[in-house]
Short mmCIF file of C-alpha atoms in Angstrom, two decimals:
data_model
loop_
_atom_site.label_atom_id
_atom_site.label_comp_id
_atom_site.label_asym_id
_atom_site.label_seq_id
_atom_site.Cartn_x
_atom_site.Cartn_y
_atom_site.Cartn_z
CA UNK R 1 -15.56 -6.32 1.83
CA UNK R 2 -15.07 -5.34 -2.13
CA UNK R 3 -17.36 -2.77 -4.11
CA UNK R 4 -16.50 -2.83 -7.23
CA UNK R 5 -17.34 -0.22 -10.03
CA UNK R 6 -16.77 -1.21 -13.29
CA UNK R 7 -16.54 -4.81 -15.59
CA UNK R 8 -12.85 -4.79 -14.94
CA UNK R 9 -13.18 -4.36 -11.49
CA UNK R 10 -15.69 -7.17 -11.54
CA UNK R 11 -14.35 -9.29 -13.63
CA UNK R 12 -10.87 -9.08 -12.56
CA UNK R 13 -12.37 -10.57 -8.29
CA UNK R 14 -14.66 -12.83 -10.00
CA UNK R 15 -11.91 -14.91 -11.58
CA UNK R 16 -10.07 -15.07 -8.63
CA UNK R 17 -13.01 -16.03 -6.87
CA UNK R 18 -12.94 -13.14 -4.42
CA UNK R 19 -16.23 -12.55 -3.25
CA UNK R 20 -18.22 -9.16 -4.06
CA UNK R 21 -20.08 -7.00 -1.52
CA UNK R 22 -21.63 -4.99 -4.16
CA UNK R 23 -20.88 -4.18 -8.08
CA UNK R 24 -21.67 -1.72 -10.27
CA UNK R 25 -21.25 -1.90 -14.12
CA UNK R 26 -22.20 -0.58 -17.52
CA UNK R 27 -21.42 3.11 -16.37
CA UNK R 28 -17.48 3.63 -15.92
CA UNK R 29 -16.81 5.77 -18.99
CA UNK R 30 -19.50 7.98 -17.94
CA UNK R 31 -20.96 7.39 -14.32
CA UNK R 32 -23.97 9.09 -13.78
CA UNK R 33 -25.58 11.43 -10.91
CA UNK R 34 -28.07 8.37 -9.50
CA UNK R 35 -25.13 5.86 -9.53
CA UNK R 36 -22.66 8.22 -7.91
CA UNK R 37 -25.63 8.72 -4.97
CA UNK R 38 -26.58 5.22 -4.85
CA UNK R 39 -23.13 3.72 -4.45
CA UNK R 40 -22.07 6.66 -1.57
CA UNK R 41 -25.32 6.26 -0.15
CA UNK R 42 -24.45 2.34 0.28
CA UNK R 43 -21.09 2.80 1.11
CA UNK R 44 -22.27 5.02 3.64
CA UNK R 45 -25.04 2.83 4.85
CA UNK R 46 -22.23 0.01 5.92
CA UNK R 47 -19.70 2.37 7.21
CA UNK R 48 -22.31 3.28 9.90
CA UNK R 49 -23.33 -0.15 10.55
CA UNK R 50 -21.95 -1.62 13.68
CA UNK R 51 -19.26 -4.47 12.54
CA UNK R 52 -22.01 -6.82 14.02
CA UNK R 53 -24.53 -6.10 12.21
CA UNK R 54 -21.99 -6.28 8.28
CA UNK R 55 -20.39 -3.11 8.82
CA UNK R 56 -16.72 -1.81 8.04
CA UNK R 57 -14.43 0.57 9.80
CA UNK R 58 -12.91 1.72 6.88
CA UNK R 59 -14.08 2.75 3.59
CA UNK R 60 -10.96 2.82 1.06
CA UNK R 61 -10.87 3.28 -2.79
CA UNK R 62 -8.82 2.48 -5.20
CA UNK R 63 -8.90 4.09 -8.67
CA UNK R 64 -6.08 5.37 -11.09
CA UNK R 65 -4.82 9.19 -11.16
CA UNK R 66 -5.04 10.80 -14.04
CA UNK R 67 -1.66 12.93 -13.64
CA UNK R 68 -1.37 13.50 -17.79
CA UNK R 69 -1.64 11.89 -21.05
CA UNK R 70 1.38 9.61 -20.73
CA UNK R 71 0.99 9.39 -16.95
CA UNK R 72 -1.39 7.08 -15.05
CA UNK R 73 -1.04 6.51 -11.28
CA UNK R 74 -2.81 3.58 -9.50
CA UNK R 75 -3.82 5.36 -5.86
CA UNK R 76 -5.79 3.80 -2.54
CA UNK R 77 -7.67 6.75 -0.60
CA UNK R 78 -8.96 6.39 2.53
CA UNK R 79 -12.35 8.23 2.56
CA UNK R 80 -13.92 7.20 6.22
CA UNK R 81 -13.30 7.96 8.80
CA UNK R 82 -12.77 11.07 8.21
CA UNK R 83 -9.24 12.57 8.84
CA UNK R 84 -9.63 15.90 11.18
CA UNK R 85 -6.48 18.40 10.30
CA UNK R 86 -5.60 20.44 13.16
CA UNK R 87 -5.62 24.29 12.56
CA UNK R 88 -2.12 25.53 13.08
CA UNK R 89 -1.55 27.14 16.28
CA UNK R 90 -5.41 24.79 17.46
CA UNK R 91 -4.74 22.90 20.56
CA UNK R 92 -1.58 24.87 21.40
CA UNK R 93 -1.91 26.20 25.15
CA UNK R 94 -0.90 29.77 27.13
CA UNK R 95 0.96 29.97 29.97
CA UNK R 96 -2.30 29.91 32.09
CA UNK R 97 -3.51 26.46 30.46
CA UNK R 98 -5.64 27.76 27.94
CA UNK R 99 -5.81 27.23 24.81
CA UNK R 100 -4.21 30.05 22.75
CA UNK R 101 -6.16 29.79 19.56
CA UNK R 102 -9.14 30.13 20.51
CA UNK R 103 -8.39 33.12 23.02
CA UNK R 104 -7.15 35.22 19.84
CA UNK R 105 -10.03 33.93 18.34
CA UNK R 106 -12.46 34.85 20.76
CA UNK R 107 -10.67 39.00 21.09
CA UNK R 108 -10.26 39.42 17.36
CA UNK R 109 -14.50 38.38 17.08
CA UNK R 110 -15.34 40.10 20.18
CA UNK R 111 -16.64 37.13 22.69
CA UNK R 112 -20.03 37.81 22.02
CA UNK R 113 -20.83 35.97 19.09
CA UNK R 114 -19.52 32.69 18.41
CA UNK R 115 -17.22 32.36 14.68
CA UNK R 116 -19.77 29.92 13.22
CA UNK R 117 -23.73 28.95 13.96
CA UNK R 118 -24.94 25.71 12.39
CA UNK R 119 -28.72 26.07 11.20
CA UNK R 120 -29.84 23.16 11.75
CA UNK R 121 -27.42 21.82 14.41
CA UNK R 122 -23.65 20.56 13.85
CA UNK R 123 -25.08 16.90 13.45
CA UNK R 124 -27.75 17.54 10.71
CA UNK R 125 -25.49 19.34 8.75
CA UNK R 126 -22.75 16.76 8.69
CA UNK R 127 -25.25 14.14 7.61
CA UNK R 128 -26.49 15.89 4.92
CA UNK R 129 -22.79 16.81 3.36
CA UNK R 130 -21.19 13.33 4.13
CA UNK R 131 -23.31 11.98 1.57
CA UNK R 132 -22.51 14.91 -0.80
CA UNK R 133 -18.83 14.56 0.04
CA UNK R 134 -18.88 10.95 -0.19
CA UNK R 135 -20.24 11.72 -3.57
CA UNK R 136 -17.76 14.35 -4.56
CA UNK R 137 -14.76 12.17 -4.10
CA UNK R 138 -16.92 9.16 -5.50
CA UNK R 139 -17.26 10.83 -9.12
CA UNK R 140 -13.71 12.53 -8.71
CA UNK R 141 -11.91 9.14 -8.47
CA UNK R 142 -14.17 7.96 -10.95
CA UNK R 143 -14.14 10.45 -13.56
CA UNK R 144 -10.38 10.21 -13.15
CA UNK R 145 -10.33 7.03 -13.76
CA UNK R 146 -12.14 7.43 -17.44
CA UNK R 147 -9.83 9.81 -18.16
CA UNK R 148 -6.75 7.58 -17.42
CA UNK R 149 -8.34 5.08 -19.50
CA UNK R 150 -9.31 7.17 -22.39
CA UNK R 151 -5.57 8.97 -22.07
CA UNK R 152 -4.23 5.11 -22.38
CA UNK R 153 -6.11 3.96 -25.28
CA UNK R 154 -5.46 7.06 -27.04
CA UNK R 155 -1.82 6.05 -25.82
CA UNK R 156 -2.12 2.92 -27.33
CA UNK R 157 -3.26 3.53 -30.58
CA UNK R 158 -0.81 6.57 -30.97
CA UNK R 159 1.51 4.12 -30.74
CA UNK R 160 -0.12 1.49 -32.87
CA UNK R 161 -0.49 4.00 -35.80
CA UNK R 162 3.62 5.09 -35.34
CA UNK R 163 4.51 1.14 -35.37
CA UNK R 164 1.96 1.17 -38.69
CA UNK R 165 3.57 3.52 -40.22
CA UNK R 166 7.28 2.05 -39.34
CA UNK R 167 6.10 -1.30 -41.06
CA UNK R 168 4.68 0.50 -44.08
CA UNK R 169 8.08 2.27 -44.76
CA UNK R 170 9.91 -0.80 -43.91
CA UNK R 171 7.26 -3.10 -46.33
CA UNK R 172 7.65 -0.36 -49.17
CA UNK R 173 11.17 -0.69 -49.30
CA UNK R 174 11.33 -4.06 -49.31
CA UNK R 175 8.43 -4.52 -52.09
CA UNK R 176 10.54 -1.62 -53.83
CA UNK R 177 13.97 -3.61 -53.61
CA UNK R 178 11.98 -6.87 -54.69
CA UNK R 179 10.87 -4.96 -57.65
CA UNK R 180 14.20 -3.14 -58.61
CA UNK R 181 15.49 -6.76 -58.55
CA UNK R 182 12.96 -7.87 -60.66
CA UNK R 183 13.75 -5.03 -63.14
CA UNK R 184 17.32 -5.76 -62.98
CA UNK R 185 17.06 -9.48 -63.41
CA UNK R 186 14.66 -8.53 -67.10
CA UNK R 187 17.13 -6.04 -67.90
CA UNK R 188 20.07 -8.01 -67.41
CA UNK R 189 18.08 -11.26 -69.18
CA UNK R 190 17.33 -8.70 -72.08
CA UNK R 191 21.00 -7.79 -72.32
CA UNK R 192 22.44 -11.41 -72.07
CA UNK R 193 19.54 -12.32 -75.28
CA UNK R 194 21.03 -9.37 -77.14
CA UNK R 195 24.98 -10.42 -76.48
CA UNK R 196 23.89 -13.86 -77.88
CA UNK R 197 22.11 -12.56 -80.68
CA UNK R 198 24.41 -10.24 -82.07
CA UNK R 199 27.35 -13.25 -81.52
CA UNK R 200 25.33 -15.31 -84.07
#
């Protein structure tokens, strides 16, 4: 399935005839707050669908990195699942079996209190920041994308202006040889009218 997010985006699967999930346009030089929510909240919304039912396994998305000015990456992030990173030295076991980690853990703490307590539980908490981080890396990629666009137009017409200015000089001279020519071809008339003159 392809979201899109942009008229490029949209424009570039419609006229290849690949069909369109969802699209979003009119905001990709400066997305706002509601569109960022709505299109995480959707993107969400399918991800946790069963595949029966329309859903994906995979959310992916594709934007350009802004690295600098004259740099523009194109870059494909997976953003669901979500990768789990292992803490180094997590899952690593004693010589009893146990898992040494959390046993250093678990003396440096003291064992009566655990290292984190979720208010509400673990589950309510993720649901509430997935859609935040979905968001976060939503307006990230997109905001980065702007700025690789504005960073090639301004690109662009940098370069537009220096070829400009390379055809001005290069027009100048040649309006300024075409004119000494001129002169010389008057002068040389004028001089060739006096010769005959002064020989009658």
């Amino acid at each position: 399935m392809i979201f899109t997010f942009g008229r490029r985006a949209h424009s570039y699967f419609s006229f290849r005839g690949t069909p369109i999930e969802f699209s979003w346009t009119g905001q990709s030089d400066r997305p706002s707050d509601e569109s960022i929510e709505e299109v995480a909240t959707t993107l969400l919304d399918y991800f946790l669908q069963p595949a029966e039912a329309g859903g994906v396994a995979e959310v992916h998305i594709v934007f350009t990195r802004y690295v600098s000015m004259v740099s523009q990456v194109p870059e494909v992030r997976r953003m669901l699942p979500l990768k789990v990173v292992d803490v180094a030295g997590a899952g690593e076991l004693d010589e009893a079996g146990n898992e040494a980690l959390e046993k250093e853990l678990a003396a440096k703490r003291g064992s009566s209190m655990p290292l984190y307590e979720f208010e509400p539980g673990p589950s309510e908490v993720l649901d509430a920041l997935l859609t935040r981080y979905m968001g976060s890396r939503i307006r990230n990629a997109l905001l980065q994308s702007a700025a690789s666009e504005l960073a090639s137009r301004q690109q662009a017409m940098h370069t537009a202006t220096d070829n400009a200015e390379d055809l001005i000089i290069t027009y100048t001279r040649l309006a300024n040889a075409a004119r000494q020519g001129d002169i010389t071809q008057e002068i040389t008339e004028i001089v060739s009218g006096a010769d005959a003159l002064g020989a009658e």
